[in-house]
Amino acid sequence: MKKSTKNLINIGLLILMFVVLYFLEQHFGRRSMLITVLKKGAIYALIAVSMNLLNGFTGLFSLGQAGFMLVGAYTYAVLTIPMAKRMAVYQYYEGGIINFTVPAIVGILAAGLLAALLAALIGLPVLRLKSDYLAIATLGFAEIIRAIIQWDTLGPITNGSNLLKTYPTFKSVIPVFAAATICIAVIVFLINSTYGRAFKAIRDDEIAAEAMGINLFHHKQMAFVISSFFAGIGGALLAMYQGSLQANAFKSSMTYEILLIVVIGGMGSISGSVMASFLFIACSEWWLRFLDTEMYLFGGTFKVPLMRSGFRMVVFSVVIMIVVLFFRKGIMGERELWDLFTPRRKNKEGVKQ
Amino acid sequence: MIDKMLPYLLSGISVGGQYALIAVGYTMVYGILRLINFAHGDIFTAAGFFMVYIAAALPVPLAIPLVVILTVLLGVTVERVAYKPLRSAPRMSVMISAIGVSYLLQNLMWYVTGGLAKQYPVIPWISDSVTIGSATTKMVTLITPVLTILLVLALVTIIQKTKIGMAMRAVSKDFETAQLMGIKINSVISTTFVIGSLLAAVGSVLYFSNYTSVTPTVGAMPGLKAFVAAVFGGIGSIPGAVIGAFIIGICENIIKALGYTTFSDAFTFALLIVILLFKPTGLFGEKTSEKV
């Protein structure tokens, strides 16, 4: 297939996706479960893909994603709360010290940029560490960021540990999908570029990659900063989805959830991460909901055992453990959805060996 | 000034001892499997819940040994189910599995308790109040450091003098060669988890006698801090982990005393990062060289 036809098909598919989304939203309504799951799923897809860029493609086992999301979410919220509402939101800090408001789109970009800037600073020391030390150091930085944001002295900016609210949000599913699609497309282009190949080389063998003339630190730093940029944007979108924001929610368990999504989808597969995100959100928010309510069979005579509040998450985490233990490649392994439709050139595997 | 600092210092030493008991579990598992056992903090929490439920039915002196046994069983089961099948897998897979177990245990505990905080039972004698100088504190504050040091000395003796201790040292030096020399690797690993969980159970009794309320996620923070203590002391080294834990416990409480409570958790991680940058092998860690 020629490249131009391929591009045409891709654009066609994207347009089709948005048309379908539009009709789904018209049909089910904006507050329906399906649309809610789609919104949250798209945001998680972006965040999972950004984490996969680091963990799956560059082989940097970072657990700092929640921290960068937090920075993004707060940057967005702080910058976009309307002037008229600031007094009410910052009631303990006399309206705060930020005397301007920016449009939502600028806020989102600022969220990404600030997260990226922070990543560049953190990356300087942290990226020299290896595997599990890197994991624990990034986890540590995420906790430090959370502590700083909740610090009273920064209250006039971050509102301390109080809720941030009344910033602009989205009502329709279309803008979320548009933002997530653009970001994920950028990551896909990056991975298919020279840089992407360098990332994969580093993942497969650092020493060999270095011997090939790849500047290890430069590329690791780049992957880290770009991943954090998109995590920041993801955080801003998540803040918009939630409608109110508190630093306490961005604990390390959030990073773990995203990591598990990446693993379920397959480390090193963008489409895997996207599918796993929707699956994860749909299961945890919707399809497994019935497990949380008591159920009676046979006209109310037989109470199904075990089913009560919280059972959903138990079943869910058992399923995740099964994937982690027995299906270590996840849904897609390292393949992509589009690889399944384009027949592989012969001999390709042979060359790889 | 001393009068004001004393209660903080005392609780620092006490919480340091409790971290130490958890940290030993981390450092031993890391020494042998090269795995950060993220589920260790949740096993610590589970020990807390075992106590809550068992003490409701049995008198406390009977409940404590039962709690210890159940915790050990849980620890060994986790190893058998979640880590053993991945013995030949890349290290990151095992770490992901540990994160998965942590997620599972937290959700399971949430399910069993309904997400509500449970009141930890009052244990006679160790929950009593005592007055030292100007500070009033619980008996547990005084018992913890003593008990910690006794347990750690016993453990070090086991590792230095007994056959299983020798096997553990061999396995942590070189996993594969130890296997070739006829050491039953699985029983050594199980023993490690038995000891780690046992100490975590004791630590949990002491910790929750002090902080009395148990929630499903309460163990995550002490768990991470104990891990930092283990890294700080030099991962794999038991005395290192204990000293690291005491330093972290004391510093954390001094920071609280100075009025920066928000940063008491962040301090631990800042310390971790400083240590990783300047002396990644920790205070007493062994040097490792990487081969191509």
XYZ file of C-alpha atoms in Angstrom:
645
model
C 0.000 0.000 0.000
C 1.251 3.456 -0.824
C 1.917 5.832 1.999
C -0.580 8.416 0.747
C -3.423 5.889 0.569
C -2.531 4.756 4.071
C -2.727 8.319 5.339
C -6.072 8.793 3.616
C -7.445 5.670 5.283
C -6.196 6.841 8.682
C -7.768 10.263 8.288
C -10.976 8.637 7.110
C -11.040 6.372 10.151
C -10.483 9.321 12.479
C -13.313 11.304 10.886
C -15.517 8.234 11.149
C -14.634 7.934 14.857
C -15.695 11.507 15.545
C -18.923 11.113 13.566
C -19.757 7.973 15.558
C -18.919 9.777 18.799
C -21.172 12.658 17.825
C -24.113 10.377 17.165
C -23.493 8.323 20.307
C -23.559 11.507 22.324
C -26.741 12.716 20.610
C -28.404 9.373 21.183
C -27.357 8.549 24.767
C -26.929 12.047 26.167
C -23.878 13.677 27.676
C -24.390 12.320 31.137
C -24.869 8.699 30.130
C -22.526 6.003 31.417
C -21.197 5.260 27.930
C -20.129 8.851 27.306
C -18.619 9.194 30.788
C -16.565 6.049 30.269
C -15.459 7.267 26.838
C -14.332 10.604 28.279
C -12.373 9.124 31.144
C -11.077 6.323 28.930
C -9.674 8.806 26.404
C -7.860 10.728 29.146
C -6.425 7.565 30.637
C -5.439 6.417 27.154
C -3.333 9.552 26.727
C -1.725 9.129 30.147
C -1.103 5.415 29.622
C 0.476 6.050 26.227
C 2.706 8.722 27.749
C 3.815 6.245 30.411
C 4.331 3.555 27.800
C 6.660 5.886 25.920
C 8.938 5.771 28.958
C 8.418 2.298 30.382
C 7.638 0.334 27.269
C 9.604 2.088 24.531
C 12.603 3.561 26.290
C 12.884 0.965 29.036
C 12.969 3.569 31.803
C 10.954 2.192 34.660
C 9.539 5.442 35.995
C 6.808 5.642 38.612
C 6.434 9.421 38.682
C 3.451 9.781 36.385
C 1.001 10.843 39.113
C 3.342 13.654 40.109
C 3.480 15.115 36.603
C -0.263 14.720 36.199
C -0.660 16.597 39.454
C 1.517 19.448 38.215
C -0.465 19.588 34.979
C -3.815 19.486 36.710
C -2.870 22.226 39.163
C -1.291 24.441 36.513
C -4.429 24.243 34.458
C -6.810 24.826 37.357
C -4.821 27.666 38.917
C -4.460 29.543 35.642
C -8.016 29.191 34.383
C -10.248 29.859 37.390
C -12.289 32.934 36.368
C -11.402 36.148 38.183
C -14.909 36.523 39.559
C -14.752 33.144 41.271
C -11.263 33.432 42.732
C -12.379 35.053 45.965
C -14.712 32.134 46.699
C -12.210 29.420 45.782
C -9.261 30.935 47.630
C -11.384 31.889 50.595
C -8.620 31.093 53.080
C -5.984 33.010 51.151
C -7.844 36.234 50.339
C -8.368 35.422 46.703
C -4.867 34.175 46.028
C -2.115 36.128 44.315
C -2.727 35.227 40.706
C -4.506 38.146 39.111
C -5.136 36.901 35.629
C -7.024 34.161 33.855
C -6.037 32.461 30.637
C -8.263 30.650 28.147
C -8.639 26.885 28.643
C -6.472 25.941 25.674
C -3.576 28.080 26.935
C -4.063 26.537 30.350
C -3.768 23.021 28.921
C -0.597 23.881 27.026
C 0.869 25.573 30.100
C 0.058 22.413 32.076
C 2.086 20.326 29.676
C 4.949 22.807 29.526
C 5.310 23.168 33.281
C 5.238 19.398 33.763
C 7.893 19.077 31.055
C 10.057 21.768 32.625
C 9.870 20.048 35.978
C 10.731 16.736 34.329
C 13.787 18.323 32.734
C 14.980 19.435 36.173
C 14.197 16.130 37.882
C 15.630 14.157 34.997
C 19.095 15.667 35.401
C 19.864 13.755 38.585
C 17.347 10.905 38.420
C 17.992 9.523 34.953
C 21.490 8.466 35.933
C 19.932 5.781 38.123
C 19.146 2.288 36.924
C 15.958 0.181 36.872
C 14.424 -0.162 40.325
C 16.385 2.709 41.803
C 14.960 4.916 39.080
C 11.485 3.616 39.915
C 11.752 4.426 43.579
C 13.390 7.816 42.997
C 10.669 8.950 40.583
C 8.042 7.657 43.013
C 9.759 9.734 45.677
C 9.710 12.866 43.525
C 6.003 12.425 42.902
C 5.435 12.352 46.658
C 7.597 15.416 47.158
C 5.647 17.318 44.501
C 2.426 16.398 46.267
C 3.771 17.627 49.592
C 4.947 20.919 48.084
C 1.592 21.585 46.437
C -0.193 21.030 49.738
C 2.202 23.300 51.580
C 0.454 26.129 53.382
C 3.004 28.760 52.387
C 2.188 28.170 48.714
C -1.514 28.467 49.539
C -2.021 31.785 47.711
C -1.086 29.948 44.506
C -2.164 26.341 45.020
C -4.872 26.833 47.643
C -2.984 24.491 49.966
C -4.824 21.276 50.636
C -8.207 22.853 49.830
C -10.314 22.077 46.815
C -9.791 23.893 43.515
C -13.008 24.311 41.539
C -15.061 26.440 39.136
C -12.386 26.301 36.439
C -13.667 25.725 32.893
C -14.522 22.117 32.032
C -15.792 20.378 28.942
C -19.315 19.124 28.509
C -19.059 17.163 25.296
C -16.933 14.120 24.597
C -15.610 15.547 21.300
C -12.958 17.981 22.676
C -11.527 15.297 24.990
C -11.152 12.904 22.114
C -9.709 15.607 19.906
C -7.064 16.514 22.477
C -6.201 12.895 23.269
C -6.056 11.949 19.580
C -3.730 14.795 18.698
C -1.395 14.000 21.582
C -1.323 10.272 20.919
C -0.734 10.928 17.198
C 2.280 13.071 18.097
C 3.646 10.252 20.254
C 3.107 7.758 17.427
C 5.017 10.008 15.007
C 7.788 10.370 17.548
C 8.084 6.628 18.050
C 8.266 6.005 14.318
C 10.977 8.627 13.902
C 14.742 8.336 14.334
C 14.285 9.283 17.963
C 11.795 6.482 18.479
C 14.246 3.969 17.051
C 16.924 5.319 19.366
C 14.567 4.903 22.326
C 13.935 1.287 21.418
C 17.638 0.675 20.985
C 18.245 2.011 24.487
C 15.501 -0.229 25.836
C 16.901 -3.335 24.200
C 20.539 -2.787 25.135
C 21.946 0.388 26.595
C 25.547 -0.475 25.959
C 25.009 -1.522 22.379
C 22.970 1.627 21.793
C 25.754 3.771 23.164
C 28.252 1.970 20.988
C 26.075 2.824 17.990
C 26.557 6.488 18.796
C 23.288 7.162 20.573
C 23.712 9.756 23.303
C 22.101 7.864 26.194
C 21.464 10.726 28.546
C 20.198 13.049 25.853
C 17.655 10.525 24.592
C 16.554 9.392 28.044
C 16.052 13.004 29.052
C 14.070 13.612 25.891
C 11.784 10.628 26.477
C 11.302 11.670 30.082
C 10.448 15.279 29.238
C 8.076 14.382 26.404
C 6.339 11.732 28.468
C 5.884 14.226 31.294
C 4.589 16.884 28.904
C 1.772 14.584 27.864
C 1.206 13.379 31.422
C 0.770 17.052 32.340
C -1.787 17.534 29.573
C -3.476 14.329 30.693
C -3.584 15.707 34.212
C -5.202 18.920 32.979
C -7.823 16.929 31.076
C -8.445 14.774 34.138
C -8.972 17.925 36.197
C -11.516 19.081 33.607
C -13.240 15.720 33.729
C -13.474 15.729 37.521
C -14.672 19.320 37.823
C -12.822 19.807 41.107
C -9.314 19.061 42.171
C -7.423 18.065 45.272
C -3.777 17.046 45.459
C -4.557 14.164 47.785
C -6.075 12.087 44.996
C -2.793 11.898 43.055
C -1.144 9.262 45.192
C 1.255 6.593 44.081
C -1.700 4.211 43.724
C -2.741 6.303 40.711
C 0.629 5.635 39.091
C 0.238 1.947 39.866
C -3.149 1.899 38.145
C -1.702 3.479 35.027
C 1.234 1.099 35.079
C -1.183 -1.830 35.288
C -3.091 -0.435 32.290
C 0.163 -0.261 30.331
C 1.000 -3.839 31.303
C -2.455 -5.113 30.365
C -2.210 -3.409 26.986
C 1.339 -4.612 26.415
C 4.552 -2.776 27.216
C 5.624 -1.230 23.943
C 2.281 -1.069 22.173
C 0.456 2.233 21.728
C -2.770 0.693 20.501
C -2.552 -1.847 23.330
C -2.387 0.940 25.903
C -5.336 2.730 24.312
C -7.490 -0.391 24.255
C -6.491 -1.348 27.779
C -7.409 2.131 29.050
C -10.933 1.942 27.709
C -11.268 -1.624 28.925
C -9.923 -0.734 32.367
C -12.196 2.281 32.788
C -15.226 0.490 31.357
C -14.710 -2.485 33.690
C -14.005 -0.491 36.809
C -16.707 2.155 36.263
C -19.393 0.322 34.434
C -19.360 -3.348 33.425
C -18.368 -4.741 36.784
C -20.630 -2.369 38.737
C -23.209 -5.096 39.196
C -20.789 -6.943 41.462
C -21.080 -4.167 44.004
C -24.799 -4.587 44.581
C -26.423 -7.488 46.353
C -28.159 -9.812 43.962
C -31.001 -12.247 44.501
C -31.804 -15.127 42.192
C -34.810 -17.417 41.880
C -37.372 -14.810 42.852
C -35.388 -13.425 45.766
C -34.880 -16.734 47.590
C -31.192 -17.167 46.824
C -28.740 -14.438 47.720
C -25.629 -14.612 45.574
C -22.770 -14.834 48.059
C -19.877 -12.336 48.299
C -21.528 -9.602 46.268
C -21.446 -6.308 48.099
C -19.702 -2.997 47.951
C -16.052 -3.377 47.001
C -16.318 -6.835 45.421
C -15.938 -5.333 41.958
C -12.434 -4.113 42.705
C -11.439 -7.481 44.169
C -12.561 -9.367 41.065
C -10.927 -6.716 38.947
C -7.572 -6.922 40.692
C -7.634 -10.720 40.547
C -8.113 -10.458 36.771
C -5.188 -8.031 36.611
C -3.009 -10.446 38.579
C -3.924 -13.222 36.147
C -2.840 -11.026 33.247
C 0.373 -10.051 35.027
C 1.245 -13.649 35.880
C 0.078 -15.666 32.909
C -0.320 -13.269 29.995
C 2.766 -11.210 30.517
C 2.654 -9.772 27.018
C -0.724 -8.187 27.663
C -3.282 -7.739 24.929
C -0.930 -6.655 22.178
C 2.605 -7.496 23.283
C 4.810 -5.209 21.263
C 2.615 -5.266 18.194
C 0.274 -2.528 17.087
C -3.283 -2.815 15.931
C -2.337 -1.704 12.429
C 0.321 -4.417 12.212
C -2.462 -6.978 12.312
C -4.006 -5.677 9.105
C -0.868 -5.147 7.077
C 0.710 -8.491 6.228
C 4.303 -8.619 7.397
C 6.939 -8.637 4.733
C 8.512 -12.020 4.398
C 11.857 -12.640 5.974
C 11.448 -9.725 8.369
C 11.493 -12.013 11.383
C 14.467 -13.822 9.950
C 16.491 -10.656 9.657
C 15.633 -9.727 13.232
C 17.024 -12.932 14.658
C 13.702 23.378 74.441
C 14.673 19.880 75.519
C 11.334 19.586 77.302
C 9.558 20.470 74.105
C 11.606 18.148 71.925
C 11.535 15.124 74.210
C 8.122 13.738 73.235
C 9.018 14.080 69.553
C 12.351 12.404 70.079
C 10.720 9.537 71.949
C 8.095 8.974 69.294
C 10.828 9.260 66.663
C 12.790 6.450 68.244
C 9.662 4.375 68.602
C 8.426 4.861 65.038
C 11.991 4.285 63.871
C 11.928 0.874 65.539
C 8.654 0.060 63.830
C 10.045 1.105 60.448
C 13.098 -1.005 61.184
C 10.992 -4.122 61.634
C 9.362 -3.540 58.254
C 12.615 -2.510 56.601
C 14.300 -5.796 57.464
C 11.664 -7.591 55.379
C 12.380 -5.336 52.407
C 16.109 -5.558 52.634
C 16.191 -9.350 52.978
C 13.874 -9.895 50.030
C 15.852 -7.431 47.952
C 19.104 -9.079 48.971
C 17.928 -12.428 47.704
C 15.463 -11.788 44.886
C 16.546 -8.267 43.818
C 12.884 -7.356 44.095
C 11.280 -4.331 45.715
C 8.429 -6.118 47.415
C 5.792 -3.414 47.047
C 3.268 -5.674 48.764
C 5.221 -5.691 52.025
C 3.499 -2.555 53.320
C 0.129 -4.142 52.633
C 1.101 -7.312 54.459
C 1.890 -5.047 57.386
C -1.606 -3.526 57.111
C -3.166 -6.969 56.790
C -1.512 -7.941 60.080
C -3.278 -4.939 61.598
C -6.660 -6.132 60.339
C -6.011 -9.709 61.474
C -5.523 -8.315 64.951
C -8.724 -6.249 64.764
C -10.815 -9.260 63.822
C -9.126 -11.893 65.969
C -9.019 -9.769 69.104
C -12.780 -9.368 68.771
C -13.158 -13.110 69.342
C -10.134 -14.164 71.389
C -8.226 -12.692 74.332
C -5.217 -10.627 73.301
C -2.434 -12.991 74.517
C -3.870 -15.712 72.266
C -4.579 -13.333 69.429
C -1.017 -12.067 68.984
C 0.591 -15.419 68.083
C -2.317 -16.211 65.794
C -1.876 -12.853 64.035
C 1.813 -13.570 63.545
C 1.078 -17.005 62.088
C -1.575 -15.682 59.707
C 0.699 -12.876 58.528
C 3.507 -15.313 57.856
C 1.105 -17.513 55.908
C -0.015 -14.520 53.874
C 3.549 -13.475 53.139
C 4.572 -16.947 52.005
C 1.410 -17.369 49.936
C 2.085 -14.100 48.133
C 5.584 -15.313 47.318
C 4.366 -18.695 46.095
C 1.532 -17.377 43.980
C 2.844 -14.105 42.630
C 6.648 -14.239 42.605
C 7.594 -17.866 42.199
C 6.066 -18.342 38.716
C 8.137 -15.361 37.551
C 11.489 -16.623 38.799
C 13.024 -16.679 35.336
C 11.177 -13.599 34.055
C 12.807 -10.157 33.755
C 13.099 -8.324 37.052
C 10.612 -5.684 36.004
C 7.880 -8.299 35.545
C 8.297 -9.386 39.142
C 8.156 -5.798 40.309
C 4.956 -5.257 38.329
C 3.583 -8.402 39.899
C 4.429 -6.989 43.335
C 2.565 -3.792 42.476
C -0.368 -5.933 41.317
C -0.374 -7.844 44.608
C -0.336 -4.575 46.521
C -3.339 -3.379 44.489
C -5.135 -6.675 45.098
C -4.480 -6.716 48.846
C -5.650 -3.121 49.223
C -8.860 -3.802 47.329
C -9.415 -7.023 49.252
C -9.004 -5.248 52.568
C -11.336 -2.512 51.403
C -13.910 -5.145 50.528
C -13.641 -6.988 53.844
C -13.782 -3.862 55.987
C -16.209 -1.893 53.859
C -13.630 0.882 53.573
C -14.144 2.060 57.142
C -11.325 2.717 59.554
C -11.209 0.065 62.272
C -10.237 0.708 65.852
C -7.182 -1.307 66.881
C -7.739 -3.292 70.085
C -6.111 -2.041 73.255
C -3.341 -4.402 74.264
C -2.915 -4.515 78.033
C 0.331 -3.181 79.427
C 1.880 -1.971 76.178
C -0.895 0.568 75.630
C -0.542 1.954 79.171
C 0.704 5.481 79.687
C 4.035 6.250 81.294
C 5.702 9.545 82.142
C 9.345 10.203 81.410
C 10.627 13.547 82.556
C 8.156 16.008 81.109
C 6.724 13.724 78.461
C 3.790 11.376 78.757
C 3.798 8.522 76.320
C 2.616 4.986 75.848
C 4.542 2.001 77.100
C 4.896 0.846 73.479
C 7.189 3.794 72.793
C 9.679 2.394 75.252
C 9.245 -1.250 74.328
C 9.667 -0.777 70.575
C 13.377 0.107 70.406
C 14.299 -2.610 72.886
C 12.238 -5.270 71.164
C 13.480 -4.183 67.732
C 17.092 -4.453 68.748
C 16.561 -7.851 70.390
C 14.780 -9.233 67.338
C 17.397 -7.893 64.961
C 20.217 -9.347 67.071
C 18.445 -12.703 67.014
C 18.060 -12.437 63.257
C 21.697 -11.544 62.721
C 22.676 -14.544 64.825
C 20.481 -16.786 62.719
C 22.041 -15.462 59.547
C 25.615 -15.740 60.814
C 25.486 -19.016 62.753
C 22.900 -21.375 61.330
C 22.819 -23.456 58.214
C 19.790 -21.748 56.715
C 21.481 -18.419 57.434
C 24.523 -19.544 55.527
C 22.294 -20.622 52.652
C 20.675 -17.189 52.657
C 24.016 -15.474 52.484
C 25.069 -17.723 49.644
C 21.878 -17.086 47.690
C 22.151 -13.340 48.088
C 25.765 -13.443 46.866
C 25.061 -15.474 43.769
C 21.665 -16.892 43.017
C 22.663 -19.322 40.303
C 25.858 -20.668 41.809
C 24.085 -21.272 45.108
C 21.532 -23.313 43.221
C 24.267 -25.346 41.571
C 25.812 -26.021 44.972
C 22.652 -27.828 45.982
C 20.966 -25.118 48.004
C 17.206 -25.477 47.817
C 16.492 -22.030 46.552
C 12.744 -22.139 47.079
C 12.976 -23.049 50.725
C 15.531 -20.294 51.294
C 13.246 -17.768 49.648
C 10.270 -19.002 51.664
C 12.283 -18.658 54.861
C 13.126 -15.099 53.890
C 9.459 -14.316 53.468
C 8.631 -16.064 56.770
C 11.125 -13.882 58.631
C 10.112 -10.713 56.801
C 6.398 -11.241 57.453
C 6.998 -12.241 61.053
C 8.860 -9.022 61.757
C 6.226 -7.038 59.864
C 3.538 -8.611 62.072
C 5.411 -7.649 65.247
C 6.005 -4.190 63.803
C 2.306 -3.882 63.014
C 1.282 -4.733 66.594
C 3.632 -2.041 67.883
C 2.730 0.521 65.228
C -1.020 0.218 65.571
C -0.855 0.228 69.366
C 0.431 3.731 68.843
C -1.710 4.930 65.920
C -4.846 2.890 66.801
C -6.796 3.243 63.555
C -6.392 0.794 60.671
C -7.496 1.581 57.102
C -6.748 -0.442 53.945
C -4.130 1.995 52.659
C -2.529 2.906 55.979
C 0.458 0.645 55.367
C 1.542 2.217 52.090
C 3.420 5.144 53.639
C 5.237 3.255 56.436
C 6.012 0.623 53.820
C 7.631 3.116 51.448
C 9.502 4.773 54.296
C 10.818 1.440 55.479
C 11.964 0.813 51.953
C 13.783 4.136 51.911
C 15.361 3.147 55.218
C 16.554 -0.063 53.610
C 18.063 1.826 50.668
C 19.571 4.389 53.007
C 21.284 1.714 55.045
C 22.490 -0.094 51.966
C 20.028 -2.529 50.531
C 20.732 -6.101 51.538
C 22.335 -5.072 54.816
C 20.261 -5.731 57.940
C 22.100 -3.465 60.405
C 22.048 -0.769 57.721
C 18.277 -1.024 57.377
C 17.812 -0.760 61.145
C 20.055 2.278 61.500
C 18.435 3.883 58.447
C 14.991 3.304 59.926
C 15.903 4.906 63.241
C 17.434 7.922 61.494
C 14.347 8.377 59.345
C 11.969 7.955 62.278
C 13.823 10.504 64.385
C 14.345 13.067 61.605
C 10.709 12.827 60.600
C 9.569 13.652 64.114
C 12.055 16.472 64.507
C 10.630 17.978 61.310
C 7.168 17.656 62.823
C 8.434 19.324 65.994
C 9.714 22.261 63.944
C 6.253 22.744 62.475
C 6.716 21.409 58.941
C 4.338 18.448 59.246
C 3.457 18.617 55.510
C 7.060 17.830 54.703
C 7.630 14.955 57.099
C 6.770 12.470 54.341
C 8.559 14.417 51.639
C 11.714 14.544 53.735
C 12.039 10.773 53.565
C 11.978 10.859 49.793
C 14.322 13.799 49.580
C 16.743 11.799 51.706
C 16.294 8.848 49.369
C 17.136 10.915 46.321
C 20.183 12.485 47.945
C 21.437 9.043 48.973
C 20.815 7.554 45.535
C 22.744 10.350 43.890
C 25.757 10.488 46.138
C 26.084 6.997 47.540
C 23.729 4.624 45.702
C 24.988 1.669 47.700
C 23.824 3.259 50.952
C 25.658 3.415 54.239
C 26.651 -0.230 54.474
C 25.854 -1.557 51.038
C 28.137 -3.787 49.060
C 29.718 -2.463 45.926
C 28.524 -4.104 42.774
C 30.125 -3.843 39.418
C 28.155 -4.290 36.269
C 29.359 -6.637 33.602
C 28.662 -6.177 29.959
